[in-house]
Amino acid sequence: MATTPHSSASRQSPGLLLFKLLVPSAIGIFIFFIPVTWAGRSTIPLDHLVTAARAGLGDGARYYALALIVAGAAYPLIKGEWRRSATDIVFTVLKLLGVVAAVLTMTSAGPALLHQPDMLPFLYDKLVIPVGLIVPIGAIFLALLLSYGLLELIGILVQPVMRPLWRTPGRSAIDAVASFVGSYSIGLLITSRAYASGQYSAREAAIIATGFSTVSAPFMIIVAKTLGLMEVWNAFFWLTLVITFIVSAVTARLWPLSRMDNHASDGEPEAQKGDRLGLAWRTGIKVAEQAPRLSASVRKNLAEGLVMAISILPSIMSVGLLGLLVAKYTPVFEWLGWLFYPIVALFGIEHAQELAQASAAGLAEMFLPALLLGGDAGIDFVARFSAGVVSISSILFFSASIPCVVATRIPITLWQLVVVWAIRVALTLVLAIPMGMLLQ
């Protein structure tokens, strides 16, 4: 006869429960958060695993990515999800276009402008293949972080910081750190999973997805190098981090995020005065007590990771390509830049118009502000510094993060994401420009 989780848990010894809480969580922390030097490269073990997987696949990595893109375009058609809403119809069409873009990439067919280094090759090699590997591989190890009590234990400990500042549960700190040291796609996978299980409300999940899922620390180095900011790397790193999370605290209190539903069916317990450490420990042990078998948890996370990967990749190809083409060959982002020009002009800096337009171009691809201002030695320091901060702090962009958020179960619409992006860019410029002036 089947045994209920409760009855099986009641027979577990204290030593076994302690082992289940500490050992899987420690391995998860090591995989996601502890830099290791291997082959002359220092990064987290997950990144090493992804690099090894890509090297092992060789040219097969490109065909693996193509298979995921085709599966992602077929999935909503097979499941019937393309009919749910106008947004689903639009993204299904975009996913089909993503297949076309992927085939063009693999065959080198089509107009030459599509095959320039900053177009299809950039999207496929720098975004699609890494995301296609890191999301499923990361999902396997997410079981160690999510299923054995670590999330709940840490969440209660950091409640006094997370709740007042960002209006999110303490456990959301894990999402933020996972994004920063690993990948925003991993952070979004954690957020989507927690929201689907009732641990986050719609508002909390949207705040986390649009406020914490920033690019990883190694990518910040690429931005800084491109903009010639490595001489002030430490200041750039820490100021960008502080500005990003200040902006997240403000946007959490503004429409549209502030008006979203805030009910969570399985929310984080609130600690009473003097009992925080005890409650954190009891909650972590309880989750470990009720945890499924590791194999079942890995299968579930891997399945969710693959679904997220196939949902993201076709959109990265199509939406990312459209955004890059618009940025390079049309004045759309120049026009959009006028939204931010009054803010930049208030500070009276040089190259105000270039900074405003570069900031607007970040909606297409987060690296565009750095590309647009980094290649011109005549751009002044304040504009370059501010563009670098905007690249990181804006968080939302059409080549990857917006399709990632839309692919989750978080109930935030495409136009709401664009509104949040505009607010984040405006607030970031207000904070970054005076910081750049102080550093200059």
CSV table of C-alpha atoms in Angstrom, one decimal:
chain,number,residue,atom,x,y,z
A,1,MET,CA,0.0,0.0,0.0
A,2,ALA,CA,1.2,3.5,-0.8
A,3,THR,CA,2.8,5.4,2.1
A,4,THR,CA,1.9,9.0,2.6
A,5,PRO,CA,4.7,11.6,2.9
A,6,HIS,CA,3.7,12.2,6.4
A,7,SER,CA,3.8,8.6,7.6
A,8,SER,CA,7.1,7.9,5.9
A,9,ALA,CA,8.5,11.1,7.3
A,10,SER,CA,7.5,10.2,10.8
A,11,ARG,CA,9.9,7.2,10.7
A,12,GLN,CA,12.9,9.2,9.7
A,13,SER,CA,15.5,9.6,12.4
A,14,PRO,CA,16.8,13.1,13.5
A,15,GLY,CA,20.2,12.2,12.0
A,16,LEU,CA,18.7,11.3,8.6
A,17,LEU,CA,16.7,14.5,8.6
A,18,LEU,CA,19.8,16.5,9.4
A,19,PHE,CA,21.6,14.8,6.6
A,20,LYS,CA,18.8,15.5,4.1
A,21,LEU,CA,18.7,19.2,5.0
A,22,LEU,CA,22.5,19.8,5.1
A,23,VAL,CA,24.1,17.5,2.5
A,24,PRO,CA,22.0,18.1,-0.6
A,25,SER,CA,21.8,21.9,0.2
A,26,ALA,CA,25.6,22.0,0.7
A,27,ILE,CA,26.2,20.4,-2.7
A,28,GLY,CA,23.7,22.8,-4.3
A,29,ILE,CA,25.5,25.8,-2.8
A,30,PHE,CA,28.8,24.4,-4.1
A,31,ILE,CA,27.4,23.9,-7.6
A,32,PHE,CA,25.7,27.3,-7.9
A,33,PHE,CA,27.7,29.7,-5.7
A,34,ILE,CA,31.3,28.6,-5.0
A,35,PRO,CA,33.9,29.7,-7.7
A,36,VAL,CA,36.3,27.0,-8.7
A,37,THR,CA,39.5,27.4,-10.8
A,38,TRP,CA,39.6,24.7,-13.5
A,39,ALA,CA,41.7,24.8,-16.7
A,40,GLY,CA,42.9,28.3,-15.9
A,41,ARG,CA,39.3,29.6,-15.5
A,42,SER,CA,37.6,30.6,-12.3
A,43,THR,CA,33.8,30.3,-12.2
A,44,ILE,CA,31.1,28.4,-10.5
A,45,PRO,CA,30.9,24.6,-11.1
A,46,LEU,CA,27.7,24.9,-13.0
A,47,ASP,CA,29.4,27.1,-15.6
A,48,HIS,CA,32.3,24.6,-15.8
A,49,LEU,CA,29.8,21.8,-16.4
A,50,VAL,CA,28.1,23.8,-19.2
A,51,THR,CA,31.4,24.6,-20.8
A,52,ALA,CA,32.4,21.0,-20.6
A,53,ALA,CA,29.1,19.9,-22.1
A,54,ARG,CA,29.5,22.4,-25.0
A,55,ALA,CA,33.1,21.2,-25.6
A,56,GLY,CA,32.0,17.6,-25.5
A,57,LEU,CA,29.2,18.2,-28.0
A,58,GLY,CA,31.4,20.1,-30.3
A,59,ASP,CA,29.5,21.0,-33.5
A,60,GLY,CA,26.7,18.9,-32.1
A,61,ALA,CA,25.8,21.7,-29.7
A,62,ARG,CA,24.5,23.7,-32.7
A,63,TYR,CA,22.2,20.8,-33.7
A,64,TYR,CA,21.1,20.3,-30.1
A,65,ALA,CA,20.1,23.9,-30.0
A,66,LEU,CA,18.2,23.6,-33.3
A,67,ALA,CA,16.3,20.6,-32.0
A,68,LEU,CA,15.3,22.6,-28.9
A,69,ILE,CA,14.1,25.5,-31.0
A,70,VAL,CA,12.0,23.2,-33.3
A,71,ALA,CA,10.5,21.5,-30.2
A,72,GLY,CA,9.8,24.9,-28.7
A,73,ALA,CA,7.9,26.0,-31.8
A,74,ALA,CA,5.9,22.8,-31.9
A,75,TYR,CA,5.1,22.6,-28.2
A,76,PRO,CA,2.3,25.3,-28.1
A,77,LEU,CA,0.8,23.8,-31.2
A,78,ILE,CA,0.8,20.3,-29.8
A,79,LYS,CA,-0.5,21.4,-26.4
A,80,GLY,CA,-3.0,23.8,-27.9
A,81,GLU,CA,-1.6,26.7,-25.8
A,82,TRP,CA,-1.3,29.0,-28.8
A,83,ARG,CA,-5.1,29.6,-28.5
A,84,ARG,CA,-5.1,30.9,-24.9
A,85,SER,CA,-4.7,34.6,-25.6
A,86,ALA,CA,-3.6,37.1,-28.2
A,87,THR,CA,-0.1,37.2,-26.5
A,88,ASP,CA,0.2,33.4,-26.9
A,89,ILE,CA,-0.7,33.6,-30.6
A,90,VAL,CA,1.9,36.3,-31.2
A,91,PHE,CA,4.6,34.4,-29.4
A,92,THR,CA,3.7,31.2,-31.2
A,93,VAL,CA,4.2,33.0,-34.5
A,94,LEU,CA,7.5,34.4,-33.2
A,95,LYS,CA,8.6,30.9,-32.2
A,96,LEU,CA,7.9,29.7,-35.7
A,97,LEU,CA,9.9,32.6,-37.1
A,98,GLY,CA,12.7,31.5,-34.6
A,99,VAL,CA,12.8,28.2,-36.4
A,100,VAL,CA,13.3,30.0,-39.7
A,101,ALA,CA,16.1,32.1,-38.2
A,102,ALA,CA,17.8,29.1,-36.7
A,103,VAL,CA,17.7,27.2,-40.0
A,104,LEU,CA,19.1,30.3,-41.8
A,105,THR,CA,21.9,30.4,-39.2
A,106,MET,CA,22.7,26.7,-39.7
A,107,THR,CA,22.7,26.9,-43.5
A,108,SER,CA,24.2,30.4,-43.9
A,109,ALA,CA,21.3,31.1,-46.3
A,110,GLY,CA,19.5,34.4,-46.6
A,111,PRO,CA,20.6,38.0,-46.8
A,112,ALA,CA,24.2,38.7,-45.9
A,113,LEU,CA,23.2,41.3,-43.3
A,114,LEU,CA,21.7,38.6,-41.2
A,115,HIS,CA,25.0,36.8,-41.0
A,116,GLN,CA,27.1,39.7,-39.8
A,117,PRO,CA,28.9,38.8,-36.5
A,118,ASP,CA,26.4,41.0,-34.4
A,119,MET,CA,23.3,39.4,-35.8
A,120,LEU,CA,22.4,35.7,-36.2
A,121,PRO,CA,25.9,34.4,-35.2
A,122,PHE,CA,25.8,36.5,-32.0
A,123,LEU,CA,22.3,35.3,-31.0
A,124,TYR,CA,23.0,31.6,-31.8
A,125,ASP,CA,26.5,31.2,-30.4
A,126,LYS,CA,26.4,33.7,-27.5
A,127,LEU,CA,22.8,33.3,-26.3
A,128,VAL,CA,20.9,30.3,-27.7
A,129,ILE,CA,23.5,27.6,-27.2
A,130,PRO,CA,24.6,28.7,-23.7
A,131,VAL,CA,21.0,29.1,-22.5
A,132,GLY,CA,20.0,25.8,-24.1
A,133,LEU,CA,22.6,24.1,-22.0
A,134,ILE,CA,22.6,26.0,-18.7
A,135,VAL,CA,18.8,25.8,-18.1
A,136,PRO,CA,18.4,22.0,-18.3
A,137,ILE,CA,21.8,21.2,-16.6
A,138,GLY,CA,21.1,23.8,-14.0
A,139,ALA,CA,17.6,22.4,-13.5
A,140,ILE,CA,19.1,19.0,-12.5
A,141,PHE,CA,21.0,20.6,-9.6
A,142,LEU,CA,18.2,22.9,-8.7
A,143,ALA,CA,16.6,20.0,-6.9
A,144,LEU,CA,19.4,20.2,-4.4
A,145,LEU,CA,18.6,23.9,-3.6
A,146,LEU,CA,14.8,23.8,-3.8
A,147,SER,CA,13.6,20.5,-2.4
A,148,TYR,CA,15.5,19.9,0.9
A,149,GLY,CA,14.8,23.0,3.1
A,150,LEU,CA,17.6,25.4,2.3
A,151,LEU,CA,15.3,27.9,0.5
A,152,GLU,CA,12.9,28.0,3.5
A,153,LEU,CA,15.6,28.1,6.1
A,154,ILE,CA,17.5,31.0,4.5
A,155,GLY,CA,14.3,32.8,3.6
A,156,ILE,CA,13.1,33.1,7.2
A,157,LEU,CA,16.6,34.3,8.3
A,158,VAL,CA,16.7,37.2,5.8
A,159,GLN,CA,13.0,38.2,6.0
A,160,PRO,CA,13.8,41.4,8.0
A,161,VAL,CA,15.8,42.6,5.0
A,162,MET,CA,13.7,41.3,2.0
A,163,ARG,CA,10.2,42.2,3.2
A,164,PRO,CA,10.7,45.9,4.1
A,165,LEU,CA,13.0,46.7,1.1
A,166,TRP,CA,11.6,44.7,-1.8
A,167,ARG,CA,8.2,43.4,-0.6
A,168,THR,CA,9.3,39.9,-1.3
A,169,PRO,CA,9.7,36.8,0.9
A,170,GLY,CA,13.1,36.1,2.4
A,171,ARG,CA,13.6,33.1,0.1
A,172,SER,CA,13.7,35.4,-2.9
A,173,ALA,CA,17.3,36.2,-1.9
A,174,ILE,CA,18.2,32.8,-3.4
A,175,ASP,CA,16.7,33.8,-6.7
A,176,ALA,CA,18.7,37.0,-6.8
A,177,VAL,CA,22.0,35.3,-5.9
A,178,ALA,CA,21.3,32.5,-8.4
A,179,SER,CA,20.8,35.1,-11.2
A,180,PHE,CA,23.9,37.0,-10.3
A,181,VAL,CA,26.4,34.2,-9.9
A,182,GLY,CA,24.9,31.9,-12.5
A,183,SER,CA,22.2,33.0,-15.0
A,184,TYR,CA,19.0,35.0,-15.0
A,185,SER,CA,17.4,32.0,-16.7
A,186,ILE,CA,18.2,29.9,-13.6
A,187,GLY,CA,16.8,32.6,-11.3
A,188,LEU,CA,13.6,32.8,-13.4
A,189,LEU,CA,13.3,29.0,-13.2
A,190,ILE,CA,13.5,29.1,-9.4
A,191,THR,CA,10.9,32.0,-9.4
A,192,SER,CA,8.5,30.2,-11.8
A,193,ARG,CA,8.7,27.0,-9.8
A,194,ALA,CA,8.1,28.8,-6.5
A,195,TYR,CA,5.1,30.8,-7.9
A,196,ALA,CA,3.6,27.6,-9.4
A,197,SER,CA,3.8,25.9,-6.0
A,198,GLY,CA,2.1,28.8,-4.3
A,199,GLN,CA,5.2,30.0,-2.4
A,200,TYR,CA,5.1,33.4,-4.2
A,201,SER,CA,2.1,35.6,-4.9
A,202,ALA,CA,1.8,37.0,-8.5
A,203,ARG,CA,3.1,40.4,-7.3
A,204,GLU,CA,6.1,38.9,-5.5
A,205,ALA,CA,7.0,36.7,-8.5
A,206,ALA,CA,6.7,39.7,-10.9
A,207,ILE,CA,8.9,41.8,-8.6
A,208,ILE,CA,11.5,39.1,-8.4
A,209,ALA,CA,11.4,38.4,-12.2
A,210,THR,CA,11.7,42.0,-13.2
A,211,GLY,CA,13.9,43.2,-10.3
A,212,PHE,CA,16.4,40.4,-9.4
A,213,SER,CA,17.0,38.4,-12.6
A,214,THR,CA,19.9,40.5,-13.7
A,215,VAL,CA,22.8,39.3,-15.8
A,216,SER,CA,25.6,37.4,-14.2
A,217,ALA,CA,28.8,38.9,-12.7
A,218,PRO,CA,31.1,37.5,-15.4
A,219,PHE,CA,29.0,39.3,-18.1
A,220,MET,CA,29.4,42.5,-16.2
A,221,ILE,CA,33.1,42.2,-16.8
A,222,ILE,CA,32.4,42.0,-20.6
A,223,VAL,CA,30.3,45.2,-20.3
A,224,ALA,CA,33.0,47.0,-18.4
A,225,LYS,CA,35.7,46.0,-20.8
A,226,THR,CA,33.7,47.1,-23.8
A,227,LEU,CA,33.1,50.5,-22.2
A,228,GLY,CA,36.7,51.0,-21.0
A,229,LEU,CA,35.7,50.9,-17.4
A,230,MET,CA,38.0,48.2,-16.0
A,231,GLU,CA,40.2,50.9,-14.4
A,232,VAL,CA,37.2,51.6,-12.0
A,233,TRP,CA,36.0,48.0,-12.0
A,234,ASN,CA,35.4,47.7,-8.2
A,235,ALA,CA,33.5,50.9,-8.1
A,236,PHE,CA,31.5,50.0,-11.2
A,237,PHE,CA,30.7,46.5,-9.9
A,238,TRP,CA,29.4,47.6,-6.4
A,239,LEU,CA,27.7,50.8,-7.6
A,240,THR,CA,25.9,48.9,-10.3
A,241,LEU,CA,24.8,46.3,-7.8
A,242,VAL,CA,23.5,48.9,-5.3
A,243,ILE,CA,21.7,50.9,-8.0
A,244,THR,CA,20.1,47.8,-9.5
A,245,PHE,CA,18.5,46.8,-6.2
A,246,ILE,CA,17.6,50.4,-5.2
A,247,VAL,CA,15.7,50.6,-8.5
A,248,SER,CA,14.0,47.3,-7.8
A,249,ALA,CA,12.9,48.5,-4.4
A,250,VAL,CA,11.3,51.6,-6.0
A,251,THR,CA,9.6,49.8,-8.9
A,252,ALA,CA,8.1,47.3,-6.4
A,253,ARG,CA,6.1,50.3,-5.0
A,254,LEU,CA,5.0,51.6,-8.4
A,255,TRP,CA,2.3,50.6,-10.9
A,256,PRO,CA,2.0,48.1,-12.5
A,257,LEU,CA,3.8,45.8,-10.0
A,258,SER,CA,2.2,47.4,-6.9
A,259,ARG,CA,-1.3,46.6,-8.2
A,260,MET,CA,-0.8,42.9,-8.9
A,261,ASP,CA,-2.5,40.2,-6.8
A,262,ASN,CA,-0.5,39.5,-3.6
A,263,HIS,CA,-2.1,36.2,-2.4
A,264,ALA,CA,0.2,33.2,-2.0
A,265,SER,CA,-1.4,29.9,-1.0
A,266,ASP,CA,1.7,28.6,0.7
A,267,GLY,CA,3.5,31.7,1.7
A,268,GLU,CA,6.6,32.0,3.9
A,269,PRO,CA,5.8,31.8,7.7
A,270,GLU,CA,6.5,35.0,9.6
A,271,ALA,CA,8.9,34.7,12.6
A,272,GLN,CA,7.9,35.9,16.0
A,273,LYS,CA,10.3,38.1,18.0
A,274,GLY,CA,13.1,36.0,19.4
A,275,ASP,CA,12.2,32.9,17.5
A,276,ARG,CA,13.6,33.6,14.0
A,277,LEU,CA,16.5,31.1,14.2
A,278,GLY,CA,14.3,28.4,15.7
A,279,LEU,CA,11.5,28.9,13.2
A,280,ALA,CA,14.1,28.8,10.3
A,281,TRP,CA,15.5,25.6,11.6
A,282,ARG,CA,12.1,23.9,12.2
A,283,THR,CA,10.8,25.0,8.8
A,284,GLY,CA,13.9,23.7,7.0
A,285,ILE,CA,13.7,20.4,8.8
A,286,LYS,CA,10.0,20.0,8.0
A,287,VAL,CA,10.7,20.5,4.3
A,288,ALA,CA,13.5,18.0,4.4
A,289,GLU,CA,11.2,15.6,6.2
A,290,GLN,CA,8.6,15.8,3.4
A,291,ALA,CA,11.1,16.0,0.5
A,292,PRO,CA,10.6,13.5,-2.4
A,293,ARG,CA,13.3,11.1,-3.5
A,294,LEU,CA,16.2,12.8,-5.2
A,295,SER,CA,15.6,10.9,-8.4
A,296,ALA,CA,11.9,12.1,-8.5
A,297,SER,CA,12.9,15.7,-7.8
A,298,VAL,CA,15.6,15.6,-10.4
A,299,ARG,CA,13.2,14.2,-13.1
A,300,LYS,CA,10.7,16.9,-12.2
A,301,ASN,CA,13.2,19.8,-12.4
A,302,LEU,CA,14.8,18.5,-15.5
A,303,ALA,CA,11.4,18.3,-17.3
A,304,GLU,CA,10.6,21.8,-16.2
A,305,GLY,CA,14.0,23.0,-17.3
A,306,LEU,CA,13.6,21.5,-20.7
A,307,VAL,CA,10.1,23.0,-21.1
A,308,MET,CA,11.5,26.4,-20.2
A,309,ALA,CA,14.5,26.0,-22.5
A,310,ILE,CA,12.4,25.1,-25.5
A,311,SER,CA,10.0,28.0,-24.6
A,312,ILE,CA,12.8,30.5,-24.5
A,313,LEU,CA,15.1,29.6,-27.4
A,314,PRO,CA,12.8,30.2,-30.4
A,315,SER,CA,11.8,33.6,-29.0
A,316,ILE,CA,15.5,34.6,-28.4
A,317,MET,CA,16.1,33.9,-32.1
A,318,SER,CA,13.1,35.7,-33.5
A,319,VAL,CA,12.6,38.6,-31.1
A,320,GLY,CA,16.3,39.1,-30.6
A,321,LEU,CA,16.9,39.3,-34.3
A,322,LEU,CA,14.1,41.7,-34.9
A,323,GLY,CA,15.4,43.9,-32.0
A,324,LEU,CA,18.9,43.9,-33.3
A,325,LEU,CA,17.7,44.7,-36.9
A,326,VAL,CA,15.5,47.6,-35.6
A,327,ALA,CA,18.4,48.9,-33.5
A,328,LYS,CA,20.9,48.8,-36.4
A,329,TYR,CA,18.8,49.8,-39.4
A,330,THR,CA,15.9,52.0,-38.2
A,331,PRO,CA,15.6,55.1,-36.1
A,332,VAL,CA,13.1,53.5,-33.7
A,333,PHE,CA,15.4,53.5,-30.7
A,334,GLU,CA,16.6,57.0,-31.5
A,335,TRP,CA,13.0,58.1,-31.2
A,336,LEU,CA,12.5,56.0,-28.1
A,337,GLY,CA,15.6,57.6,-26.7
A,338,TRP,CA,13.8,61.0,-26.5
A,339,LEU,CA,11.8,59.5,-23.6
A,340,PHE,CA,15.0,59.6,-21.6
A,341,TYR,CA,16.7,62.6,-23.1
A,342,PRO,CA,15.1,65.1,-20.6
A,343,ILE,CA,16.5,63.1,-17.7
A,344,VAL,CA,20.0,63.0,-19.1
A,345,ALA,CA,19.9,66.6,-20.2
A,346,LEU,CA,19.0,67.7,-16.7
A,347,PHE,CA,22.6,66.8,-15.6
A,348,GLY,CA,24.2,68.7,-18.4
A,349,ILE,CA,26.6,66.0,-19.4
A,350,GLU,CA,28.3,65.6,-22.7
A,351,HIS,CA,26.8,63.1,-25.2
A,352,ALA,CA,23.4,63.3,-23.6
A,353,GLN,CA,21.6,62.3,-26.7
A,354,GLU,CA,23.9,59.4,-27.4
A,355,LEU,CA,23.4,58.1,-23.9
A,356,ALA,CA,19.6,58.4,-24.1
A,357,GLN,CA,19.5,56.6,-27.4
A,358,ALA,CA,21.9,53.8,-26.2
A,359,SER,CA,19.8,53.3,-23.1
A,360,ALA,CA,16.6,52.9,-25.2
A,361,ALA,CA,18.4,50.4,-27.5
A,362,GLY,CA,18.9,48.2,-24.4
A,363,LEU,CA,15.2,47.1,-24.8
A,364,ALA,CA,16.3,45.1,-27.8
A,365,GLU,CA,19.5,43.6,-26.3
A,366,MET,CA,21.1,44.4,-22.9
A,367,PHE,CA,24.6,44.6,-24.5
A,368,LEU,CA,23.6,47.2,-27.1
A,369,PRO,CA,24.2,50.3,-24.8
A,370,ALA,CA,27.8,49.1,-24.3
A,371,LEU,CA,28.2,48.3,-28.0
A,372,LEU,CA,26.9,51.7,-29.1
A,373,LEU,CA,29.0,53.8,-26.8
A,374,GLY,CA,32.0,51.5,-26.3
A,375,GLY,CA,33.4,51.8,-29.7
A,376,ASP,CA,33.8,55.5,-29.8
A,377,ALA,CA,36.8,56.8,-27.8
A,378,GLY,CA,35.3,60.3,-27.9
A,379,ILE,CA,32.4,59.4,-25.5
A,380,ASP,CA,33.0,60.9,-22.1
A,381,PHE,CA,33.4,58.8,-18.9
A,382,VAL,CA,30.0,59.7,-17.3
A,383,ALA,CA,28.1,58.6,-20.4
A,384,ARG,CA,30.0,55.3,-20.7
A,385,PHE,CA,29.6,54.6,-17.0
A,386,SER,CA,25.9,55.3,-17.0
A,387,ALA,CA,25.4,53.2,-20.1
A,388,GLY,CA,27.2,50.3,-18.4
A,389,VAL,CA,24.9,50.6,-15.3
A,390,VAL,CA,21.8,50.8,-17.5
A,391,SER,CA,22.9,47.6,-19.3
A,392,ILE,CA,22.8,45.7,-16.1
A,393,SER,CA,20.1,47.5,-14.1
A,394,SER,CA,17.4,47.6,-16.8
A,395,ILE,CA,17.2,43.8,-16.6
A,396,LEU,CA,14.4,43.4,-19.2
A,397,PHE,CA,15.3,43.1,-22.9
A,398,PHE,CA,13.7,41.4,-25.9
A,399,SER,CA,16.6,39.2,-27.0
A,400,ALA,CA,16.4,37.0,-24.0
A,401,SER,CA,15.0,38.1,-20.6
A,402,ILE,CA,11.5,39.2,-21.7
A,403,PRO,CA,10.9,35.9,-23.6
A,404,CYS,CA,12.2,34.1,-20.5
A,405,VAL,CA,9.6,35.9,-18.3
A,406,VAL,CA,6.8,35.4,-20.8
A,407,ALA,CA,7.7,31.7,-20.9
A,408,THR,CA,7.1,31.3,-17.1
A,409,ARG,CA,3.8,31.0,-15.4
A,410,ILE,CA,4.1,34.5,-13.9
A,411,PRO,CA,1.0,36.5,-14.9
A,412,ILE,CA,2.6,39.7,-16.2
A,413,THR,CA,1.8,40.9,-19.7
A,414,LEU,CA,4.2,42.0,-22.4
A,415,TRP,CA,3.2,45.6,-22.3
A,416,GLN,CA,3.5,45.6,-18.5
A,417,LEU,CA,7.1,44.4,-18.9
A,418,VAL,CA,7.9,47.2,-21.3
A,419,VAL,CA,6.4,49.7,-18.8
A,420,VAL,CA,8.6,48.3,-16.0
A,421,TRP,CA,11.6,48.4,-18.3
A,422,ALA,CA,11.0,52.1,-19.0
A,423,ILE,CA,10.7,52.9,-15.3
A,424,ARG,CA,13.9,51.0,-14.5
A,425,VAL,CA,15.9,52.8,-17.2
A,426,ALA,CA,14.7,56.2,-16.1
A,427,LEU,CA,15.4,55.5,-12.4
A,428,THR,CA,18.8,54.0,-13.2
A,429,LEU,CA,19.9,57.1,-15.2
A,430,VAL,CA,18.8,59.4,-12.3
A,431,LEU,CA,21.1,57.4,-10.0
A,432,ALA,CA,24.0,56.4,-12.3
A,433,ILE,CA,24.8,59.8,-13.8
A,434,PRO,CA,25.6,61.6,-10.5
A,435,MET,CA,27.6,58.5,-9.4
A,436,GLY,CA,29.6,58.7,-12.7
A,437,MET,CA,30.2,62.4,-12.0
A,438,LEU,CA,31.6,61.6,-8.6
A,439,LEU,CA,33.9,58.9,-10.0
A,440,GLN,CA,35.1,61.0,-12.9
